[in-house]
mmCIF file with all atom_site columns, C-alpha atoms in Angstrom:
data_model
loop_
_atom_site.group_PDB
_atom_site.id
_atom_site.type_symbol
_atom_site.label_atom_id
_atom_site.label_alt_id
_atom_site.label_comp_id
_atom_site.label_asym_id
_atom_site.label_entity_id
_atom_site.label_seq_id
_atom_site.pdbx_PDB_ins_code
_atom_site.Cartn_x
_atom_site.Cartn_y
_atom_site.Cartn_z
_atom_site.occupancy
_atom_site.B_iso_or_equiv
_atom_site.pdbx_formal_charge
_atom_site.auth_seq_id
_atom_site.auth_comp_id
_atom_site.auth_asym_id
_atom_site.auth_atom_id
_atom_site.pdbx_PDB_model_num
ATOM 1   C CA . ASP Q 1 1   ? -40.697 -55.328 22.596 1.00 59.00 ? 28  ASP Q CA 1
ATOM 2   C CA . ALA Q 1 2   ? -38.265 -56.758 25.341 1.00 66.00 ? 29  ALA Q CA 1
ATOM 3   C CA . LYS Q 1 3   ? -40.400 -57.691 28.294 1.00 88.00 ? 30  LYS Q CA 1
ATOM 4   C CA . THR Q 1 4   ? -40.539 -56.685 32.149 1.00 94.00 ? 31  THR Q CA 1
ATOM 5   C CA . THR Q 1 5   ? -41.374 -57.858 35.216 1.00 95.00 ? 32  THR Q CA 1
ATOM 6   C CA . GLN Q 1 6   ? -42.004 -56.088 38.269 1.00 97.00 ? 33  GLN Q CA 1
ATOM 7   C CA . PRO Q 1 7   ? -43.508 -57.133 41.373 1.00 97.00 ? 34  PRO Q CA 1
ATOM 8   C CA . ASN Q 1 8   ? -47.813 -56.461 41.638 1.00 96.00 ? 35  ASN Q CA 1
ATOM 9   C CA . SER Q 1 9   ? -46.611 -54.274 44.542 1.00 97.00 ? 36  SER Q CA 1
ATOM 10  C CA . MET Q 1 10  ? -44.915 -53.198 47.382 1.00 97.00 ? 37  MET Q CA 1
ATOM 11  C CA . GLU Q 1 11  ? -44.928 -51.184 50.742 1.00 97.00 ? 38  GLU Q CA 1
ATOM 12  C CA . SER Q 1 12  ? -43.686 -48.492 52.716 1.00 96.00 ? 39  SER Q CA 1
ATOM 13  C CA . ASN Q 1 13  ? -43.440 -45.948 54.812 1.00 96.00 ? 40  ASN Q CA 1
ATOM 14  C CA . GLU Q 1 14  ? -43.440 -42.014 54.809 1.00 97.00 ? 41  GLU Q CA 1
ATOM 15  C CA . GLU Q 1 15  ? -39.688 -40.345 54.934 1.00 96.00 ? 42  GLU Q CA 1
ATOM 16  C CA . GLU Q 1 16  ? -38.276 -44.088 54.736 1.00 96.00 ? 43  GLU Q CA 1
ATOM 17  C CA . PRO Q 1 17  ? -35.763 -44.883 51.406 1.00 96.00 ? 44  PRO Q CA 1
ATOM 18  C CA . VAL Q 1 18  ? -37.883 -47.368 48.752 1.00 97.00 ? 45  VAL Q CA 1
ATOM 19  C CA . HIS Q 1 19  ? -35.937 -49.718 46.325 1.00 98.00 ? 46  HIS Q CA 1
ATOM 20  C CA . LEU Q 1 20  ? -38.266 -50.924 43.208 1.00 98.00 ? 47  LEU Q CA 1
ATOM 21  C CA . PRO Q 1 21  ? -37.021 -53.367 41.303 1.00 98.00 ? 48  PRO Q CA 1
ATOM 22  C CA . CYS Q 1 22  ? -37.059 -54.333 37.977 1.00 97.00 ? 49  CYS Q CA 1
ATOM 23  C CA . ASN Q 1 23  ? -35.595 -57.674 35.794 1.00 96.00 ? 50  ASN Q CA 1
ATOM 24  C CA . HIS Q 1 24  ? -35.403 -56.935 31.993 1.00 94.00 ? 51  HIS Q CA 1
ATOM 25  C CA . SER Q 1 25  ? -33.168 -60.576 31.147 1.00 93.00 ? 52  SER Q CA 1
ATOM 26  C CA . THR Q 1 26  ? -33.978 -59.893 27.189 1.00 91.00 ? 53  THR Q CA 1
ATOM 27  C CA . ILE Q 1 27  ? -32.601 -55.907 26.863 1.00 91.00 ? 54  ILE Q CA 1
ATOM 28  C CA . SER Q 1 28  ? -30.902 -54.868 23.880 1.00 87.00 ? 55  SER Q CA 1
ATOM 29  C CA . GLY Q 1 29  ? -27.782 -52.746 23.655 1.00 85.00 ? 56  GLY Q CA 1
ATOM 30  C CA . THR Q 1 30  ? -29.878 -50.132 22.188 1.00 83.00 ? 57  THR Q CA 1
ATOM 31  C CA . ASP Q 1 31  ? -32.836 -50.379 24.716 1.00 87.00 ? 58  ASP Q CA 1
ATOM 32  C CA . TYR Q 1 32  ? -33.402 -47.538 27.314 1.00 88.00 ? 59  TYR Q CA 1
ATOM 33  C CA . ILE Q 1 33  ? -34.457 -48.256 30.550 1.00 91.00 ? 60  ILE Q CA 1
ATOM 34  C CA . HIS Q 1 34  ? -37.176 -45.801 31.610 1.00 92.00 ? 61  HIS Q CA 1
ATOM 35  C CA . TRP Q 1 35  ? -39.340 -45.214 34.181 1.00 95.00 ? 62  TRP Q CA 1
ATOM 36  C CA . TYR Q 1 36  ? -43.024 -43.653 34.319 1.00 95.00 ? 63  TYR Q CA 1
ATOM 37  C CA . ARG Q 1 37  ? -45.223 -43.681 37.503 1.00 97.00 ? 64  ARG Q CA 1
ATOM 38  C CA . GLN Q 1 38  ? -49.316 -43.019 37.872 1.00 96.00 ? 65  GLN Q CA 1
ATOM 39  C CA . LEU Q 1 39  ? -51.083 -41.518 40.112 1.00 94.00 ? 66  LEU Q CA 1
ATOM 40  C CA . PRO Q 1 40  ? -54.930 -42.140 40.293 1.00 88.00 ? 67  PRO Q CA 1
ATOM 41  C CA . SER Q 1 41  ? -57.290 -40.388 37.877 1.00 86.00 ? 68  SER Q CA 1
ATOM 42  C CA . GLN Q 1 42  ? -53.931 -38.956 36.301 1.00 92.00 ? 69  GLN Q CA 1
ATOM 43  C CA . GLY Q 1 43  ? -51.412 -39.671 33.450 1.00 94.00 ? 70  GLY Q CA 1
ATOM 44  C CA . PRO Q 1 44  ? -48.344 -41.403 33.481 1.00 95.00 ? 71  PRO Q CA 1
ATOM 45  C CA . GLU Q 1 45  ? -45.361 -38.811 34.851 1.00 94.00 ? 72  GLU Q CA 1
ATOM 46  C CA . TYR Q 1 46  ? -42.028 -39.135 33.746 1.00 92.00 ? 73  TYR Q CA 1
ATOM 47  C CA . VAL Q 1 47  ? -39.854 -40.290 36.790 1.00 94.00 ? 74  VAL Q CA 1
ATOM 48  C CA . ILE Q 1 48  ? -36.022 -41.546 35.015 1.00 93.00 ? 75  ILE Q CA 1
ATOM 49  C CA . HIS Q 1 49  ? -34.103 -42.899 31.818 1.00 90.00 ? 76  HIS Q CA 1
ATOM 50  C CA . GLY Q 1 50  ? -31.001 -43.950 31.412 1.00 90.00 ? 77  GLY Q CA 1
ATOM 51  C CA . LEU Q 1 51  ? -29.544 -46.641 28.963 1.00 90.00 ? 78  LEU Q CA 1
ATOM 52  C CA . THR Q 1 52  ? -26.191 -47.799 30.976 1.00 92.00 ? 79  THR Q CA 1
ATOM 53  C CA . SER Q 1 53  ? -24.289 -45.642 33.693 1.00 92.00 ? 80  SER Q CA 1
ATOM 54  C CA . ASN Q 1 54  ? -26.366 -45.206 36.308 1.00 94.00 ? 81  ASN Q CA 1
ATOM 55  C CA . VAL Q 1 55  ? -28.129 -41.768 37.063 1.00 94.00 ? 82  VAL Q CA 1
ATOM 56  C CA . ASN Q 1 56  ? -29.719 -39.524 39.196 1.00 95.00 ? 83  ASN Q CA 1
ATOM 57  C CA . ASN Q 1 57  ? -32.087 -36.259 38.558 1.00 91.00 ? 84  ASN Q CA 1
ATOM 58  C CA . ARG Q 1 58  ? -34.282 -34.123 42.186 1.00 90.00 ? 85  ARG Q CA 1
ATOM 59  C CA . MET Q 1 59  ? -37.278 -37.138 41.465 1.00 90.00 ? 86  MET Q CA 1
ATOM 60  C CA . ALA Q 1 60  ? -35.000 -40.665 41.747 1.00 96.00 ? 87  ALA Q CA 1
ATOM 61  C CA . SER Q 1 61  ? -31.678 -42.112 41.002 1.00 97.00 ? 88  SER Q CA 1
ATOM 62  C CA . LEU Q 1 62  ? -31.916 -45.474 38.859 1.00 97.00 ? 89  LEU Q CA 1
ATOM 63  C CA . ALA Q 1 63  ? -29.205 -47.931 39.580 1.00 98.00 ? 90  ALA Q CA 1
ATOM 64  C CA . ILE Q 1 64  ? -28.743 -50.626 36.486 1.00 97.00 ? 91  ILE Q CA 1
ATOM 65  C CA . ALA Q 1 65  ? -26.556 -53.980 36.738 1.00 96.00 ? 92  ALA Q CA 1
ATOM 66  C CA . GLU Q 1 66  ? -23.551 -54.385 34.985 1.00 95.00 ? 93  GLU Q CA 1
ATOM 67  C CA . ASP Q 1 67  ? -24.946 -56.639 32.788 1.00 95.00 ? 94  ASP Q CA 1
ATOM 68  C CA . ARG Q 1 68  ? -28.088 -54.597 32.253 1.00 95.00 ? 95  ARG Q CA 1
ATOM 69  C CA . LYS Q 1 69  ? -29.971 -57.247 32.714 1.00 95.00 ? 96  LYS Q CA 1
ATOM 70  C CA . SER Q 1 70  ? -31.953 -56.036 36.034 1.00 96.00 ? 97  SER Q CA 1
ATOM 71  C CA . SER Q 1 71  ? -32.205 -52.096 37.218 1.00 97.00 ? 98  SER Q CA 1
ATOM 72  C CA . THR Q 1 72  ? -33.646 -50.336 40.392 1.00 98.00 ? 99  THR Q CA 1
ATOM 73  C CA . LEU Q 1 73  ? -35.931 -47.099 40.966 1.00 98.00 ? 100 LEU Q CA 1
ATOM 74  C CA . ILE Q 1 74  ? -34.735 -46.115 43.912 1.00 98.00 ? 101 ILE Q CA 1
ATOM 75  C CA . LEU Q 1 75  ? -36.583 -43.190 46.016 1.00 97.00 ? 102 LEU Q CA 1
ATOM 76  C CA . HIS Q 1 76  ? -34.492 -41.686 48.901 1.00 95.00 ? 103 HIS Q CA 1
ATOM 77  C CA . ARG Q 1 77  ? -37.719 -40.452 50.766 1.00 95.00 ? 104 ARG Q CA 1
ATOM 78  C CA . ALA Q 1 78  ? -40.584 -41.580 50.003 1.00 96.00 ? 105 ALA Q CA 1
ATOM 79  C CA . THR Q 1 79  ? -43.622 -39.360 50.301 1.00 96.00 ? 106 THR Q CA 1
ATOM 80  C CA . LEU Q 1 80  ? -47.594 -40.027 50.654 1.00 96.00 ? 107 LEU Q CA 1
ATOM 81  C CA . ARG Q 1 81  ? -47.471 -38.151 47.076 1.00 94.00 ? 108 ARG Q CA 1
ATOM 82  C CA . ASP Q 1 82  ? -45.245 -41.106 45.842 1.00 96.00 ? 109 ASP Q CA 1
ATOM 83  C CA . ALA Q 1 83  ? -47.988 -43.814 46.455 1.00 97.00 ? 110 ALA Q CA 1
ATOM 84  C CA . ALA Q 1 84  ? -48.302 -44.341 42.728 1.00 97.00 ? 111 ALA Q CA 1
ATOM 85  C CA . VAL Q 1 85  ? -47.920 -47.550 40.242 1.00 97.00 ? 112 VAL Q CA 1
ATOM 86  C CA . TYR Q 1 86  ? -44.406 -46.925 39.118 1.00 98.00 ? 113 TYR Q CA 1
ATOM 87  C CA . TYR Q 1 87  ? -43.711 -48.989 35.664 1.00 97.00 ? 114 TYR Q CA 1
ATOM 88  C CA . CYS Q 1 88  ? -40.299 -49.652 34.399 1.00 95.00 ? 115 CYS Q CA 1
ATOM 89  C CA . ILE Q 1 89  ? -40.298 -49.611 30.303 1.00 92.00 ? 116 ILE Q CA 1
ATOM 90  C CA . LEU Q 1 90  ? -37.889 -50.327 27.422 1.00 89.00 ? 117 LEU Q CA 1
ATOM 91  C CA . SER Q 1 91  ? -37.693 -48.946 24.567 1.00 81.00 ? 118 SER Q CA 1
ATOM 92  C CA . TRP Q 1 92  ? -35.426 -48.066 21.546 1.00 70.00 ? 119 TRP Q CA 1
ATOM 93  C CA . GLU Q 1 93  ? -33.420 -45.188 20.016 1.00 60.00 ? 120 GLU Q CA 1
ATOM 94  C CA . THR Q 1 94  ? -35.875 -43.800 17.575 1.00 60.00 ? 121 THR Q CA 1
ATOM 95  C CA . SER Q 1 95  ? -37.891 -40.860 17.577 1.00 57.00 ? 122 SER Q CA 1
ATOM 96  C CA . GLY Q 1 96  ? -41.181 -41.561 17.798 1.00 62.00 ? 123 GLY Q CA 1
ATOM 97  C CA . SER Q 1 97  ? -41.331 -44.860 19.189 1.00 72.00 ? 124 SER Q CA 1
ATOM 98  C CA . ARG Q 1 98  ? -43.689 -46.057 21.277 1.00 81.00 ? 125 ARG Q CA 1
ATOM 99  C CA . LEU Q 1 99  ? -43.621 -46.596 25.110 1.00 85.00 ? 126 LEU Q CA 1
ATOM 100 C CA . THR Q 1 100 ? -44.710 -50.337 25.827 1.00 87.00 ? 127 THR Q CA 1
ATOM 101 C CA . PHE Q 1 101 ? -46.586 -50.346 29.912 1.00 90.00 ? 128 PHE Q CA 1
ATOM 102 C CA . GLY Q 1 102 ? -46.797 -53.609 31.069 1.00 87.00 ? 129 GLY Q CA 1
ATOM 103 C CA . GLU Q 1 103 ? -48.116 -54.374 34.825 1.00 91.00 ? 130 GLU Q CA 1
ATOM 104 C CA . GLY Q 1 104 ? -46.033 -52.170 36.631 1.00 95.00 ? 131 GLY Q CA 1
ATOM 105 C CA . THR Q 1 105 ? -45.573 -52.453 40.482 1.00 97.00 ? 132 THR Q CA 1
ATOM 106 C CA . GLN Q 1 106 ? -48.504 -50.065 43.333 1.00 97.00 ? 133 GLN Q CA 1
ATOM 107 C CA . LEU Q 1 107 ? -46.824 -48.777 46.002 1.00 98.00 ? 134 LEU Q CA 1
ATOM 108 C CA . THR Q 1 108 ? -48.352 -48.007 48.736 1.00 97.00 ? 135 THR Q CA 1
ATOM 109 C CA . VAL Q 1 109 ? -46.862 -45.708 51.369 1.00 97.00 ? 136 VAL Q CA 1
ATOM 110 C CA . ASN Q 1 110 ? -48.096 -46.035 55.140 1.00 96.00 ? 137 ASN Q CA 1
ATOM 111 C CA . PRO Q 1 111 ? -47.691 -42.682 56.965 1.00 94.00 ? 138 PRO Q CA 1
ATOM 112 C CA . ALA A 2 1   ? -44.997 -24.028 32.679 1.00 68.00 ? 18  ALA A CA 1
ATOM 113 C CA . ALA A 2 2   ? -47.100 -24.990 29.672 1.00 80.00 ? 19  ALA A CA 1
ATOM 114 C CA . GLY A 2 3   ? -48.407 -28.651 29.655 1.00 93.00 ? 20  GLY A CA 1
ATOM 115 C CA . VAL A 2 4   ? -50.334 -31.340 27.205 1.00 96.00 ? 21  VAL A CA 1
ATOM 116 C CA . ILE A 2 5   ? -53.247 -29.664 26.216 1.00 97.00 ? 22  ILE A CA 1
ATOM 117 C CA . GLN A 2 6   ? -56.473 -32.288 26.110 1.00 98.00 ? 23  GLN A CA 1
ATOM 118 C CA . SER A 2 7   ? -59.569 -32.022 24.643 1.00 97.00 ? 24  SER A CA 1
ATOM 119 C CA . PRO A 2 8   ? -62.109 -32.131 25.695 1.00 98.00 ? 25  PRO A CA 1
ATOM 120 C CA . ARG A 2 9   ? -62.024 -33.827 29.465 1.00 97.00 ? 26  ARG A CA 1
ATOM 121 C CA . HIS A 2 10  ? -64.933 -35.865 29.636 1.00 97.00 ? 27  HIS A CA 1
ATOM 122 C CA . LEU A 2 11  ? -67.114 -36.966 26.141 1.00 97.00 ? 28  LEU A CA 1
ATOM 123 C CA . ILE A 2 12  ? -70.149 -38.877 26.054 1.00 98.00 ? 29  ILE A CA 1
ATOM 124 C CA . LYS A 2 13  ? -71.580 -41.201 23.243 1.00 98.00 ? 30  LYS A CA 1
ATOM 125 C CA . GLU A 2 14  ? -73.906 -43.564 21.971 1.00 98.00 ? 31  GLU A CA 1
ATOM 126 C CA . LYS A 2 15  ? -72.679 -46.740 20.652 1.00 97.00 ? 32  LYS A CA 1
ATOM 127 C CA . ARG A 2 16  ? -72.193 -46.488 16.921 1.00 97.00 ? 33  ARG A CA 1
ATOM 128 C CA . GLU A 2 17  ? -71.115 -42.425 17.227 1.00 98.00 ? 34  GLU A CA 1
ATOM 129 C CA . THR A 2 18  ? -68.592 -40.754 16.131 1.00 98.00 ? 35  THR A CA 1
ATOM 130 C CA . ALA A 2 19  ? -66.255 -38.857 18.402 1.00 98.00 ? 36  ALA A CA 1
ATOM 131 C CA . THR A 2 20  ? -63.188 -37.038 17.827 1.00 98.00 ? 37  THR A CA 1
ATOM 132 C CA . LEU A 2 21  ? -60.301 -36.222 20.737 1.00 98.00 ? 38  LEU A CA 1
ATOM 133 C CA . LYS A 2 22  ? -58.225 -33.320 20.845 1.00 98.00 ? 39  LYS A CA 1
ATOM 134 C CA . CYS A 2 23  ? -53.981 -32.675 21.751 1.00 98.00 ? 40  CYS A CA 1
ATOM 135 C CA . TYR A 2 24  ? -51.965 -29.934 21.505 1.00 97.00 ? 41  TYR A CA 1
ATOM 136 C CA . PRO A 2 25  ? -47.991 -30.706 22.466 1.00 95.00 ? 42  PRO A CA 1
ATOM 137 C CA . ILE A 2 26  ? -45.969 -28.515 25.008 1.00 93.00 ? 43  ILE A CA 1
ATOM 138 C CA . PRO A 2 27  ? -44.561 -25.523 22.655 1.00 91.00 ? 44  PRO A CA 1
ATOM 139 C CA . ARG A 2 28  ? -41.513 -26.904 20.126 1.00 86.00 ? 45  ARG A CA 1
ATOM 140 C CA . HIS A 2 29  ? -42.439 -30.674 20.625 1.00 88.00 ? 46  HIS A CA 1
ATOM 141 C CA . ASP A 2 30  ? -43.067 -32.783 17.907 1.00 87.00 ? 47  ASP A CA 1
ATOM 142 C CA . THR A 2 31  ? -44.314 -35.828 18.419 1.00 89.00 ? 48  THR A CA 1
ATOM 143 C CA . VAL A 2 32  ? -47.263 -36.465 19.573 1.00 93.00 ? 49  VAL A CA 1
ATOM 144 C CA . TYR A 2 33  ? -48.689 -40.475 21.604 1.00 93.00 ? 50  TYR A CA 1
ATOM 145 C CA . TRP A 2 34  ? -51.841 -41.626 21.744 1.00 96.00 ? 51  TRP A CA 1
ATOM 146 C CA . TYR A 2 35  ? -52.691 -44.473 24.313 1.00 96.00 ? 52  TYR A CA 1
ATOM 147 C CA . GLN A 2 36  ? -56.012 -45.607 25.480 1.00 97.00 ? 53  GLN A CA 1
ATOM 148 C CA . GLN A 2 37  ? -56.395 -46.554 29.189 1.00 96.00 ? 54  GLN A CA 1
ATOM 149 C CA . GLY A 2 38  ? -59.713 -49.058 30.079 1.00 95.00 ? 55  GLY A CA 1
ATOM 150 C CA . PRO A 2 39  ? -60.476 -48.900 33.388 1.00 92.00 ? 56  PRO A CA 1
ATOM 151 C CA . GLY A 2 40  ? -58.049 -51.115 35.376 1.00 91.00 ? 57  GLY A CA 1
ATOM 152 C CA . GLN A 2 41  ? -55.694 -51.511 32.759 1.00 93.00 ? 58  GLN A CA 1
ATOM 153 C CA . ASP A 2 42  ? -52.468 -50.173 32.252 1.00 93.00 ? 59  ASP A CA 1
ATOM 154 C CA . PRO A 2 43  ? -51.788 -47.587 29.324 1.00 94.00 ? 60  PRO A CA 1
ATOM 155 C CA . GLN A 2 44  ? -52.433 -49.346 26.045 1.00 95.00 ? 61  GLN A CA 1
ATOM 156 C CA . PHE A 2 45  ? -50.308 -47.241 23.039 1.00 93.00 ? 62  PHE A CA 1
ATOM 157 C CA . LEU A 2 46  ? -51.843 -46.357 19.991 1.00 96.00 ? 63  LEU A CA 1
ATOM 158 C CA . ILE A 2 47  ? -50.437 -44.612 17.387 1.00 94.00 ? 64  ILE A CA 1
ATOM 159 C CA . SER A 2 48  ? -47.075 -41.984 17.515 1.00 91.00 ? 65  SER A CA 1
ATOM 160 C CA . PHE A 2 49  ? -46.486 -39.356 14.797 1.00 91.00 ? 66  PHE A CA 1
ATOM 161 C CA . TYR A 2 50  ? -43.345 -37.526 14.605 1.00 87.00 ? 67  TYR A CA 1
ATOM 162 C CA . GLU A 2 51  ? -42.831 -33.969 12.115 1.00 88.00 ? 68  GLU A CA 1
ATOM 163 C CA . LYS A 2 52  ? -46.610 -34.728 11.010 1.00 90.00 ? 69  LYS A CA 1
ATOM 164 C CA . MET A 2 53  ? -46.074 -38.431 10.019 1.00 92.00 ? 70  MET A CA 1
ATOM 165 C CA . GLN A 2 54  ? -46.824 -41.251 11.083 1.00 92.00 ? 71  GLN A CA 1
ATOM 166 C CA . SER A 2 55  ? -44.093 -42.837 13.391 1.00 87.00 ? 72  SER A CA 1
ATOM 167 C CA . ASP A 2 56  ? -44.949 -45.494 15.214 1.00 87.00 ? 73  ASP A CA 1
ATOM 168 C CA . LYS A 2 57  ? -48.834 -47.920 15.313 1.00 91.00 ? 74  LYS A CA 1
ATOM 169 C CA . GLY A 2 58  ? -49.803 -49.931 18.026 1.00 92.00 ? 75  GLY A CA 1
ATOM 170 C CA . SER A 2 59  ? -53.434 -51.506 18.714 1.00 88.00 ? 76  SER A CA 1
ATOM 171 C CA . ILE A 2 60  ? -55.393 -48.797 17.501 1.00 94.00 ? 77  ILE A CA 1
ATOM 172 C CA . PRO A 2 61  ? -58.229 -50.314 15.603 1.00 95.00 ? 78  PRO A CA 1
ATOM 173 C CA . ASP A 2 62  ? -59.630 -49.858 12.330 1.00 96.00 ? 79  ASP A CA 1
ATOM 174 C CA . ARG A 2 63  ? -62.381 -47.397 13.463 1.00 97.00 ? 80  ARG A CA 1
ATOM 175 C CA . PHE A 2 64  ? -60.195 -44.993 15.484 1.00 97.00 ? 81  PHE A CA 1
ATOM 176 C CA . SER A 2 65  ? -57.878 -42.658 12.935 1.00 97.00 ? 82  SER A CA 1
ATOM 177 C CA . ALA A 2 66  ? -55.407 -39.723 13.706 1.00 97.00 ? 83  ALA A CA 1
ATOM 178 C CA . GLN A 2 67  ? -53.083 -37.003 12.309 1.00 96.00 ? 84  GLN A CA 1
ATOM 179 C CA . GLN A 2 68  ? -50.560 -34.521 13.148 1.00 96.00 ? 85  GLN A CA 1
ATOM 180 C CA . PHE A 2 69  ? -51.567 -31.416 11.881 1.00 96.00 ? 86  PHE A CA 1
ATOM 181 C CA . SER A 2 70  ? -49.362 -27.906 10.864 1.00 94.00 ? 87  SER A CA 1
ATOM 182 C CA . ASP A 2 71  ? -49.275 -26.821 13.921 1.00 94.00 ? 88  ASP A CA 1
ATOM 183 C CA . TYR A 2 72  ? -48.502 -29.790 15.711 1.00 94.00 ? 89  TYR A CA 1
ATOM 184 C CA . HIS A 2 73  ? -51.608 -30.800 17.198 1.00 96.00 ? 90  HIS A CA 1
ATOM 185 C CA . SER A 2 74  ? -52.888 -33.563 16.928 1.00 97.00 ? 91  SER A CA 1
ATOM 186 C CA . GLU A 2 75  ? -56.295 -34.899 16.460 1.00 98.00 ? 92  GLU A CA 1
ATOM 187 C CA . LEU A 2 76  ? -58.000 -38.952 17.366 1.00 98.00 ? 93  LEU A CA 1
ATOM 188 C CA . ASN A 2 77  ? -61.009 -39.745 15.308 1.00 98.00 ? 94  ASN A CA 1
ATOM 189 C CA . MET A 2 78  ? -63.275 -42.572 16.672 1.00 98.00 ? 95  MET A CA 1
ATOM 190 C CA . SER A 2 79  ? -65.990 -44.024 14.841 1.00 97.00 ? 96  SER A CA 1
ATOM 191 C CA . SER A 2 80  ? -68.841 -47.114 14.788 1.00 97.00 ? 97  SER A CA 1
ATOM 192 C CA . LEU A 2 81  ? -68.142 -46.615 18.848 1.00 98.00 ? 98  LEU A CA 1
ATOM 193 C CA . GLU A 2 82  ? -68.344 -49.924 20.780 1.00 97.00 ? 99  GLU A CA 1
ATOM 194 C CA . LEU A 2 83  ? -69.314 -49.907 24.700 1.00 97.00 ? 100 LEU A CA 1
ATOM 195 C CA . GLY A 2 84  ? -65.367 -51.408 24.760 1.00 96.00 ? 101 GLY A CA 1
ATOM 196 C CA . ASP A 2 85  ? -64.078 -48.192 23.886 1.00 97.00 ? 102 ASP A CA 1
ATOM 197 C CA . SER A 2 86  ? -65.195 -46.526 27.058 1.00 97.00 ? 103 SER A CA 1
ATOM 198 C CA . ALA A 2 87  ? -61.429 -45.813 28.500 1.00 97.00 ? 104 ALA A CA 1
ATOM 199 C CA . LEU A 2 88  ? -59.709 -42.857 29.017 1.00 97.00 ? 105 LEU A CA 1
ATOM 200 C CA . TYR A 2 89  ? -56.828 -41.440 26.025 1.00 98.00 ? 106 TYR A CA 1
ATOM 201 C CA . PHE A 2 90  ? -53.931 -40.278 26.954 1.00 97.00 ? 107 PHE A CA 1
ATOM 202 C CA . CYS A 2 91  ? -52.068 -37.642 24.629 1.00 97.00 ? 108 CYS A CA 1
ATOM 203 C CA . ALA A 2 92  ? -48.439 -37.467 25.312 1.00 94.00 ? 109 ALA A CA 1
ATOM 204 C CA . SER A 2 93  ? -45.842 -35.081 23.460 1.00 92.00 ? 110 SER A CA 1
ATOM 205 C CA . SER A 2 94  ? -41.761 -35.123 23.421 1.00 88.00 ? 111 SER A CA 1
ATOM 206 C CA . LEU A 2 95  ? -39.096 -33.194 21.849 1.00 81.00 ? 112 LEU A CA 1
ATOM 207 C CA . ALA A 2 96  ? -37.543 -35.543 18.539 1.00 67.00 ? 113 ALA A CA 1
ATOM 208 C CA . GLY A 2 97  ? -33.604 -37.082 19.393 1.00 54.00 ? 114 GLY A CA 1
ATOM 209 C CA . GLY A 2 98  ? -35.573 -40.387 20.034 1.00 50.00 ? 115 GLY A CA 1
ATOM 210 C CA . ARG A 2 99  ? -35.312 -42.133 23.138 1.00 48.00 ? 116 ARG A CA 1
ATOM 211 C CA . ALA A 2 100 ? -31.824 -40.130 24.186 1.00 48.00 ? 117 ALA A CA 1
ATOM 212 C CA . ALA A 2 101 ? -34.398 -37.268 24.697 1.00 52.00 ? 118 ALA A CA 1
ATOM 213 C CA . GLY A 2 102 ? -35.993 -38.809 27.251 1.00 60.00 ? 119 GLY A CA 1
ATOM 214 C CA . GLU A 2 103 ? -39.201 -37.782 28.730 1.00 81.00 ? 120 GLU A CA 1
ATOM 215 C CA . LEU A 2 104 ? -42.979 -37.888 27.159 1.00 88.00 ? 121 LEU A CA 1
ATOM 216 C CA . PHE A 2 105 ? -45.283 -35.656 28.609 1.00 91.00 ? 122 PHE A CA 1
ATOM 217 C CA . PHE A 2 106 ? -48.415 -36.804 29.171 1.00 94.00 ? 123 PHE A CA 1
ATOM 218 C CA . GLY A 2 107 ? -52.313 -35.086 29.259 1.00 96.00 ? 124 GLY A CA 1
ATOM 219 C CA . GLU A 2 108 ? -54.383 -34.875 31.554 1.00 95.00 ? 125 GLU A CA 1
ATOM 220 C CA . GLY A 2 109 ? -56.299 -37.113 29.190 1.00 97.00 ? 126 GLY A CA 1
ATOM 221 C CA . SER A 2 110 ? -60.448 -37.474 28.089 1.00 98.00 ? 127 SER A CA 1
ATOM 222 C CA . ARG A 2 111 ? -63.012 -39.634 29.535 1.00 97.00 ? 128 ARG A CA 1
ATOM 223 C CA . LEU A 2 112 ? -64.871 -41.147 27.302 1.00 98.00 ? 129 LEU A CA 1
ATOM 224 C CA . THR A 2 113 ? -67.929 -42.785 27.976 1.00 98.00 ? 130 THR A CA 1
ATOM 225 C CA . VAL A 2 114 ? -70.281 -45.017 25.278 1.00 98.00 ? 131 VAL A CA 1
ATOM 226 C CA . LEU A 2 115 ? -73.791 -45.637 26.728 1.00 96.00 ? 132 LEU A CA 1
#
């Protein structure tokens, strides 16, 4: 699996935007970029995914660098409920293939 | 909306006993994944099934086995339990279509405690 690198922790204030970076310099052309988050004592939750173009959904935006060696998850207005561990994951296009969780970013949101 | 159902939610076993965890995927999802998460650790992939066939295998001990049944539910069987098997076990399901189809939906997990 291609490796991703994320900061161990980040802090934000409520209602401010949050930019969570992820480096994946060994990404291959067929790797998708996924973001999941895990709140305490809960299962991981899908946030967003993309291949080459920037993506938006109701939860977040995903900005992918032109060379695809890095990406940024953007939470437009952080809430206390967004405090979680955020995982950036690469995977290939095969039904049933694994998602490998590495060391994500612990996001703290201050009131 | 229906979610991934895991049972039991909590399970306490003695060393060397066996345990079975069950996972019921979201209706019409045909792919199931099992993950193990130890205390303070990140989820570790164990095994996955697509259309009732094993599709990928991770760091699953030989003492563990799993299968997906005709109704797409899955069971994870763990034998000769060790203290180190104490963990949260998550099941996830997804639709076919590979990664382009997007997300895995995770259950709330089964917490196994081995004494």
